CSV table of C-alpha atoms in Angstrom, one decimal:
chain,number,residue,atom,x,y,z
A,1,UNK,CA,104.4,123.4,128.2
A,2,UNK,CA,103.0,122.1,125.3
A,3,UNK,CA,102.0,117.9,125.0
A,4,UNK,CA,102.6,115.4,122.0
A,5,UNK,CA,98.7,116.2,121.3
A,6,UNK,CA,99.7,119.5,119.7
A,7,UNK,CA,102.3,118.3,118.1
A,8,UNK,CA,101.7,116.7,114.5
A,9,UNK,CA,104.1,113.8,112.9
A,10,UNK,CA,105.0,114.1,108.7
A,11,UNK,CA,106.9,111.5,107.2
A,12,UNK,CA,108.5,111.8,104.0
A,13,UNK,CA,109.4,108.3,102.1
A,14,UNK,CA,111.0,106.9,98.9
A,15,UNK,CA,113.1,103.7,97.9
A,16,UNK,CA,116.2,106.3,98.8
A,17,UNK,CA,115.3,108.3,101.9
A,18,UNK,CA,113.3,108.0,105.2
A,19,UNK,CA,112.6,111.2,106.6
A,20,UNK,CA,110.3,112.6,109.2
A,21,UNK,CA,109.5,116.4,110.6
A,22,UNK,CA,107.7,117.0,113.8
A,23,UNK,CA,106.1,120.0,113.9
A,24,UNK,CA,104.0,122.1,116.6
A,25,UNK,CA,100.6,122.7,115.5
A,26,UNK,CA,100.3,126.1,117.5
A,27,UNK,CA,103.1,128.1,116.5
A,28,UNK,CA,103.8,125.5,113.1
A,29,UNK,CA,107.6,125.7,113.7
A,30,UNK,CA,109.4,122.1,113.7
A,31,UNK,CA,110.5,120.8,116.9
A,32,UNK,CA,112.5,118.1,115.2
A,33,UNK,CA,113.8,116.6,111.9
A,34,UNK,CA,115.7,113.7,110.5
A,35,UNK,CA,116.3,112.2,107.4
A,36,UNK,CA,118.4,108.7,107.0
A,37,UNK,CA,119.4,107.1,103.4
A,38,UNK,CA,117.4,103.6,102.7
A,39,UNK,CA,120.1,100.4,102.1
A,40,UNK,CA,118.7,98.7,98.7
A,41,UNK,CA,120.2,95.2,99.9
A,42,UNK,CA,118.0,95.5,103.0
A,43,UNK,CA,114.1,95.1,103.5
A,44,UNK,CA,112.1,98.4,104.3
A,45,UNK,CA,111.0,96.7,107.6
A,46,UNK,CA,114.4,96.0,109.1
A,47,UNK,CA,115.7,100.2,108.6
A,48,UNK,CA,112.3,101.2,109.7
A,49,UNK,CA,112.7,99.0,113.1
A,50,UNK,CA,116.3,100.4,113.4
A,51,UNK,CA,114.9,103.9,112.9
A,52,UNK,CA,112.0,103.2,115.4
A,53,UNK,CA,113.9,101.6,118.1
A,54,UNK,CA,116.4,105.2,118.3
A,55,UNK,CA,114.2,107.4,117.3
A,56,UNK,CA,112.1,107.9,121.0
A,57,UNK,CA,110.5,110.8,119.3
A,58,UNK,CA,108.8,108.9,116.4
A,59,UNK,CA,107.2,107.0,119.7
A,60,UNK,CA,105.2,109.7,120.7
A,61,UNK,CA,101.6,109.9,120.4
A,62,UNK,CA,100.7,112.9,118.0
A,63,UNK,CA,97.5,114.6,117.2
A,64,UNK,CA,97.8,113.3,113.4
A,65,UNK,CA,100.2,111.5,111.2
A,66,UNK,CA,100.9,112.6,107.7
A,67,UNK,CA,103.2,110.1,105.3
A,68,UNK,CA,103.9,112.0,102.1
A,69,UNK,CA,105.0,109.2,99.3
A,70,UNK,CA,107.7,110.5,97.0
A,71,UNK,CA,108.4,109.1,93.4
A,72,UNK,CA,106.9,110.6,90.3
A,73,UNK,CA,104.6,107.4,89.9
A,74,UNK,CA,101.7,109.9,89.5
A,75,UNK,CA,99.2,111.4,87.4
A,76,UNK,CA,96.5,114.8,87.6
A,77,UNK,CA,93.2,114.1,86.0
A,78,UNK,CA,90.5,116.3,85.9
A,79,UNK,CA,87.6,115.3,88.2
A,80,UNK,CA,85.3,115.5,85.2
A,81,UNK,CA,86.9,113.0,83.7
A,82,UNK,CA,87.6,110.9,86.4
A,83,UNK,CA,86.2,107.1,87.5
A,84,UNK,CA,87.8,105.3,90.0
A,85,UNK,CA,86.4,101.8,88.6
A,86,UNK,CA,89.7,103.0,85.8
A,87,UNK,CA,92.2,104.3,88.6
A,88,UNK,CA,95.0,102.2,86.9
A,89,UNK,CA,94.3,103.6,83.4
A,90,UNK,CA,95.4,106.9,83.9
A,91,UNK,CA,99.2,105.8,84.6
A,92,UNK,CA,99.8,103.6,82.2
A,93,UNK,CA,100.5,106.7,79.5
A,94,UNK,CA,103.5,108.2,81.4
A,95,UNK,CA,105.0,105.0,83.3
A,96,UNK,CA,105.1,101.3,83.4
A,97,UNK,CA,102.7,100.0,86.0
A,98,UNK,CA,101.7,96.2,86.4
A,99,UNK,CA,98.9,94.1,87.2
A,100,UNK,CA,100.1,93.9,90.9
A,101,UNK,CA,100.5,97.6,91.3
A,102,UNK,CA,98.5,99.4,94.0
A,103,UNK,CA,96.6,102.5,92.9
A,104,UNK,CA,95.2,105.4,94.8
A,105,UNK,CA,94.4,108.8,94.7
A,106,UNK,CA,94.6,112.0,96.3
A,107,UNK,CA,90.9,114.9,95.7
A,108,UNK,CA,92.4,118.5,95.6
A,109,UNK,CA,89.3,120.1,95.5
A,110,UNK,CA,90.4,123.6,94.8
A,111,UNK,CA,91.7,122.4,91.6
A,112,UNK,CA,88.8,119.9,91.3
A,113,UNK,CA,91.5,117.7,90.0
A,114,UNK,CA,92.8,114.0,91.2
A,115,UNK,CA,96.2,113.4,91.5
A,116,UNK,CA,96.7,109.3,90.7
A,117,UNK,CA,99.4,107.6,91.9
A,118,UNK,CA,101.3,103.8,93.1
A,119,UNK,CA,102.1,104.7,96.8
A,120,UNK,CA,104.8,102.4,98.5
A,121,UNK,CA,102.6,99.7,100.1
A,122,UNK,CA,105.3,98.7,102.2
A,123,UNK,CA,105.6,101.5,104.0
A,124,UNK,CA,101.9,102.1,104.2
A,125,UNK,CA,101.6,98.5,106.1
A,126,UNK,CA,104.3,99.6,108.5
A,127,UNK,CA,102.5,102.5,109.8
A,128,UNK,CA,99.6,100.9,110.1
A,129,UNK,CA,101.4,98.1,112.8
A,130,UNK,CA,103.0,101.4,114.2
A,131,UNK,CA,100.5,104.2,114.7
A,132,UNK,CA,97.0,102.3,113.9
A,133,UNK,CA,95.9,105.7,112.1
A,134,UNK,CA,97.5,107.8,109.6
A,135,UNK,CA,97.0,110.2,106.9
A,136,UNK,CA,98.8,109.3,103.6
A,137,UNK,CA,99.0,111.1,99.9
A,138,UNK,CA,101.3,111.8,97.0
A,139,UNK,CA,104.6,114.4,97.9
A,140,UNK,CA,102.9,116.2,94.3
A,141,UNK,CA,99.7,116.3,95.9
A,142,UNK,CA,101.4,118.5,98.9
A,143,UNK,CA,103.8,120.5,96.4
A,144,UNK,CA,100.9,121.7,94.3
A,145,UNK,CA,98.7,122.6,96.7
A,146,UNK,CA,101.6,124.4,98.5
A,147,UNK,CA,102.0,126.6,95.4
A,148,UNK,CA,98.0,126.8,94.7
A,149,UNK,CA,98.3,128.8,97.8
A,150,UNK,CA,100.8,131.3,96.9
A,151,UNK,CA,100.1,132.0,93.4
A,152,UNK,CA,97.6,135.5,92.6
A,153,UNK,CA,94.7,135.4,91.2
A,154,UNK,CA,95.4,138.3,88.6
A,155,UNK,CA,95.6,136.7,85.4
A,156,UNK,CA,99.1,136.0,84.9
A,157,UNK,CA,100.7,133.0,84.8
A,158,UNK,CA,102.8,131.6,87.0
A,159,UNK,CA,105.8,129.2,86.6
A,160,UNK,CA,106.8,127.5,89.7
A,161,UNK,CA,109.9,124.8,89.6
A,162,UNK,CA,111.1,122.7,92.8
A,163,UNK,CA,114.3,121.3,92.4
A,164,UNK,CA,116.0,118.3,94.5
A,165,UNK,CA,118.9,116.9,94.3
A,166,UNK,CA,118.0,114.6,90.7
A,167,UNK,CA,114.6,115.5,89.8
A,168,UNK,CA,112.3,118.8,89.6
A,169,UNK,CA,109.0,119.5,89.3
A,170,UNK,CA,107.3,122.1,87.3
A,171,UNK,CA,104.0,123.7,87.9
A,172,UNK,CA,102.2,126.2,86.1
A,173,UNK,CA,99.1,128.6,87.7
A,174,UNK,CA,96.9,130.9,85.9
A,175,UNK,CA,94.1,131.7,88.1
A,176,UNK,CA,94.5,129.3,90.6
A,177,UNK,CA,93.9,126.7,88.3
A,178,UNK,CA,96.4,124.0,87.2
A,179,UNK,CA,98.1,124.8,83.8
A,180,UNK,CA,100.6,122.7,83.5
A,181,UNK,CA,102.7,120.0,86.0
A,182,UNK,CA,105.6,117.6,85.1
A,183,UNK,CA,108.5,115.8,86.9
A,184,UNK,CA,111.8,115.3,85.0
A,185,UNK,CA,114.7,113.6,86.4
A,186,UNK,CA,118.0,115.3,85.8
A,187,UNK,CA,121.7,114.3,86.1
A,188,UNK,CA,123.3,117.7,84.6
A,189,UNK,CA,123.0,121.7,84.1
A,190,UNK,CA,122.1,120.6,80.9
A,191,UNK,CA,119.6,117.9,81.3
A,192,UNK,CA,118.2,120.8,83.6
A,193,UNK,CA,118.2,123.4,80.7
A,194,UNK,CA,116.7,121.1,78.3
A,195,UNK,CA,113.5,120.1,79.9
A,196,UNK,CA,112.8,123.4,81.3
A,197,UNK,CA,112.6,125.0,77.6
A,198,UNK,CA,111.4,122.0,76.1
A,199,UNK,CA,108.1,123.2,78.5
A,200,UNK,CA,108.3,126.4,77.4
A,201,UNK,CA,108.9,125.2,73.7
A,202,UNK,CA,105.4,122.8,74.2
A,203,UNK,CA,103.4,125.0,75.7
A,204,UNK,CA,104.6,128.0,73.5
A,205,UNK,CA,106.0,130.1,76.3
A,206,UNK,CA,108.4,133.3,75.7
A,207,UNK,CA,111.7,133.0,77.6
A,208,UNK,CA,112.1,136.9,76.8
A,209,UNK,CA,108.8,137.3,78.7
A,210,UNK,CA,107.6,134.1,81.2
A,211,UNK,CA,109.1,134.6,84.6
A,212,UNK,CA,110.4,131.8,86.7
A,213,UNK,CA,110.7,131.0,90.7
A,214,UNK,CA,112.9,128.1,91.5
A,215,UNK,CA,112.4,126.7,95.0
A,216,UNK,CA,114.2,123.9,97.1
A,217,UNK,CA,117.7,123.3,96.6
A,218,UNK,CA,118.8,126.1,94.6
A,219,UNK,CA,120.7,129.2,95.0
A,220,UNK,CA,121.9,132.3,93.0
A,221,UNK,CA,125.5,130.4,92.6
A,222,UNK,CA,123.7,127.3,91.6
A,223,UNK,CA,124.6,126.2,88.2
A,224,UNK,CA,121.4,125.6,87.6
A,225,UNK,CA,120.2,129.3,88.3
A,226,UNK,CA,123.3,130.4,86.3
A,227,UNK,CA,122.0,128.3,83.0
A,228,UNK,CA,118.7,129.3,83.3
A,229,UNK,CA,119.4,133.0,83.6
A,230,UNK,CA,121.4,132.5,80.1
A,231,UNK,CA,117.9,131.3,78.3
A,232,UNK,CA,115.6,132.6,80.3
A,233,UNK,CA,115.3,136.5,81.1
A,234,UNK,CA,113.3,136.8,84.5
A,235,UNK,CA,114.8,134.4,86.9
A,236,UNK,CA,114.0,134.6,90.7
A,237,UNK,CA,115.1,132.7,94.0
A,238,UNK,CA,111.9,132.6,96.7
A,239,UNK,CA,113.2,134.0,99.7
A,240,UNK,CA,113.7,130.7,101.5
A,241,UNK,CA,116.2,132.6,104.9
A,242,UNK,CA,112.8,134.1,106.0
A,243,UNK,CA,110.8,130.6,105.5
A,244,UNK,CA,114.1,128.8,107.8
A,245,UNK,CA,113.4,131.3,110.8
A,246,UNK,CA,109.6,131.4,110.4
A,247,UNK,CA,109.9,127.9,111.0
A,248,UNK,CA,112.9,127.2,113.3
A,249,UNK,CA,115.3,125.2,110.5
A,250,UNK,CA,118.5,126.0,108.8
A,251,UNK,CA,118.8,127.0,105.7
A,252,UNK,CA,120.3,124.0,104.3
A,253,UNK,CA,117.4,121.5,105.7
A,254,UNK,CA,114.7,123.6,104.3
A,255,UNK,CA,116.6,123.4,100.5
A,256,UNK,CA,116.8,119.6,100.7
A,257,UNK,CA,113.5,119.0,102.3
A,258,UNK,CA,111.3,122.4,100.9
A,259,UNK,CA,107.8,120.3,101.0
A,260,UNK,CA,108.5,117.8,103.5
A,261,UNK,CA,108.7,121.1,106.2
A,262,UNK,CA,107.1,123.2,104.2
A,263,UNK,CA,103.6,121.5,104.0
């Protein structure tokens, strides 16, 4: 029988969702999951205490803690180009940050790129009373390095989209190098629609040609695939059934939560 010391701990947090997955390190399949919905009017500490105190599993003493921060307070810059003396610099361009802000970043080095971001300090000083040790980064960090390692290295490129239940991401690979990545928040089909071929438009992409694969909470009868498909002609679902037995979760959890039990 296998102890808590093969058994790793990821936690998935934003201002509107706690989450965590525990997963076995030998066979990767989860072993449990739970997600609970954050009260604004209440502090971050009190829920997390609740959450603690039922949660016997979240007690347990794991081989390593991971706490992936989700909000699209985030930026990729080149390594190149990149001084961490300025780490506050390269946010200000794409969202309002402020003098109190906390900055940090995660090093992909495959992409030899640094993904910027404002984690939730909050949560960070939590863990730290809880577990004494843990692992922390950007949920983009995870997402794109998740695709880096399923895209080809032929040439082509690639045009990967994650889609949750307001927001989606999309990343583009040519070579296992970063083209292209964006988060857009989205209310409708047609707020979806619009952002996806305003990327195209930008980055001069044919929707007769470019093929897409839409990942997370999406399906064939989605009205999001259904738009799509009217704009764009290559349109494809990743397999995500074979995913949910490979590791031991239902369909529907591995849609709302692709990175979170996919990483």
């Amino acid at each position: 029988m296998l102890t808590e010391s093969f058994q790793k701990l990821y936690i998935q947090v934003s201002l509107q969702q706690f989450s965590y997955c525990i997963k076995n390190q030998v066979n990767n399949q989860v072993v449990q999951f739970k997600s609970f919905p954050l009260d604004p009017y209440k502090t971050i500490e009190q829920q997390l205490d609740v959450f603690f105190d039922k949660e016997e599993d979240l007690r347990n003493v794991f081989q390593d803690v991971l706490v992936l921060h989700d909000n699209n307070l985030n930026t990729f810059v080149p390594t190149a180009l990149f001084d961490e003396e300025l780490i506050g610099s390269y946010l200000q361009y794409n969202t309002k940050v402020f003098p109190t802000d906390y900055f940090d970043f995660d090093s992909i080095t495959d992409l030899k790129a640094e993904n910027v971001y404002v984690p939730y300090v909050a949560f960070n000083n939590y863990f730290l009373d809880v577990f004494g040790s843990f692992t922390f980064q950007h949920i983009h960090t995870a997402l794109v390095q998740h695709f880096l390692g399923k895209s080809a290295n032929n040439g082509n490129l690639e045009c990967l989209i994650h889609i949750a239940d307001n927001h989606f991401e999309v990343v583009l690979l040519k070579n296992k190098e970063l083209v292209f990545f964006n988060s857009f928040e989205y209310q409708t089909k047609e707020d979806f629609i619009y952002y996806l071929l305003f990327v195209f438009e930008q980055l001069q992409l044919d929707p007769q040609k470019q093929a897409i694969t839409l990942y997370g909470n999406i399906s064939t009868n989605s009205e999001l695939y259904q738009i799509a498909y009217q704009f764009i002609r290559f349109v494809e679902v990743a397999d995500m059934d074979t995913i949910a037995q490979t590791l031991s979760v239902t369909h529907e959890q591995l849609k709302q939560h692709y990175i979170l039990l996919h990483i």
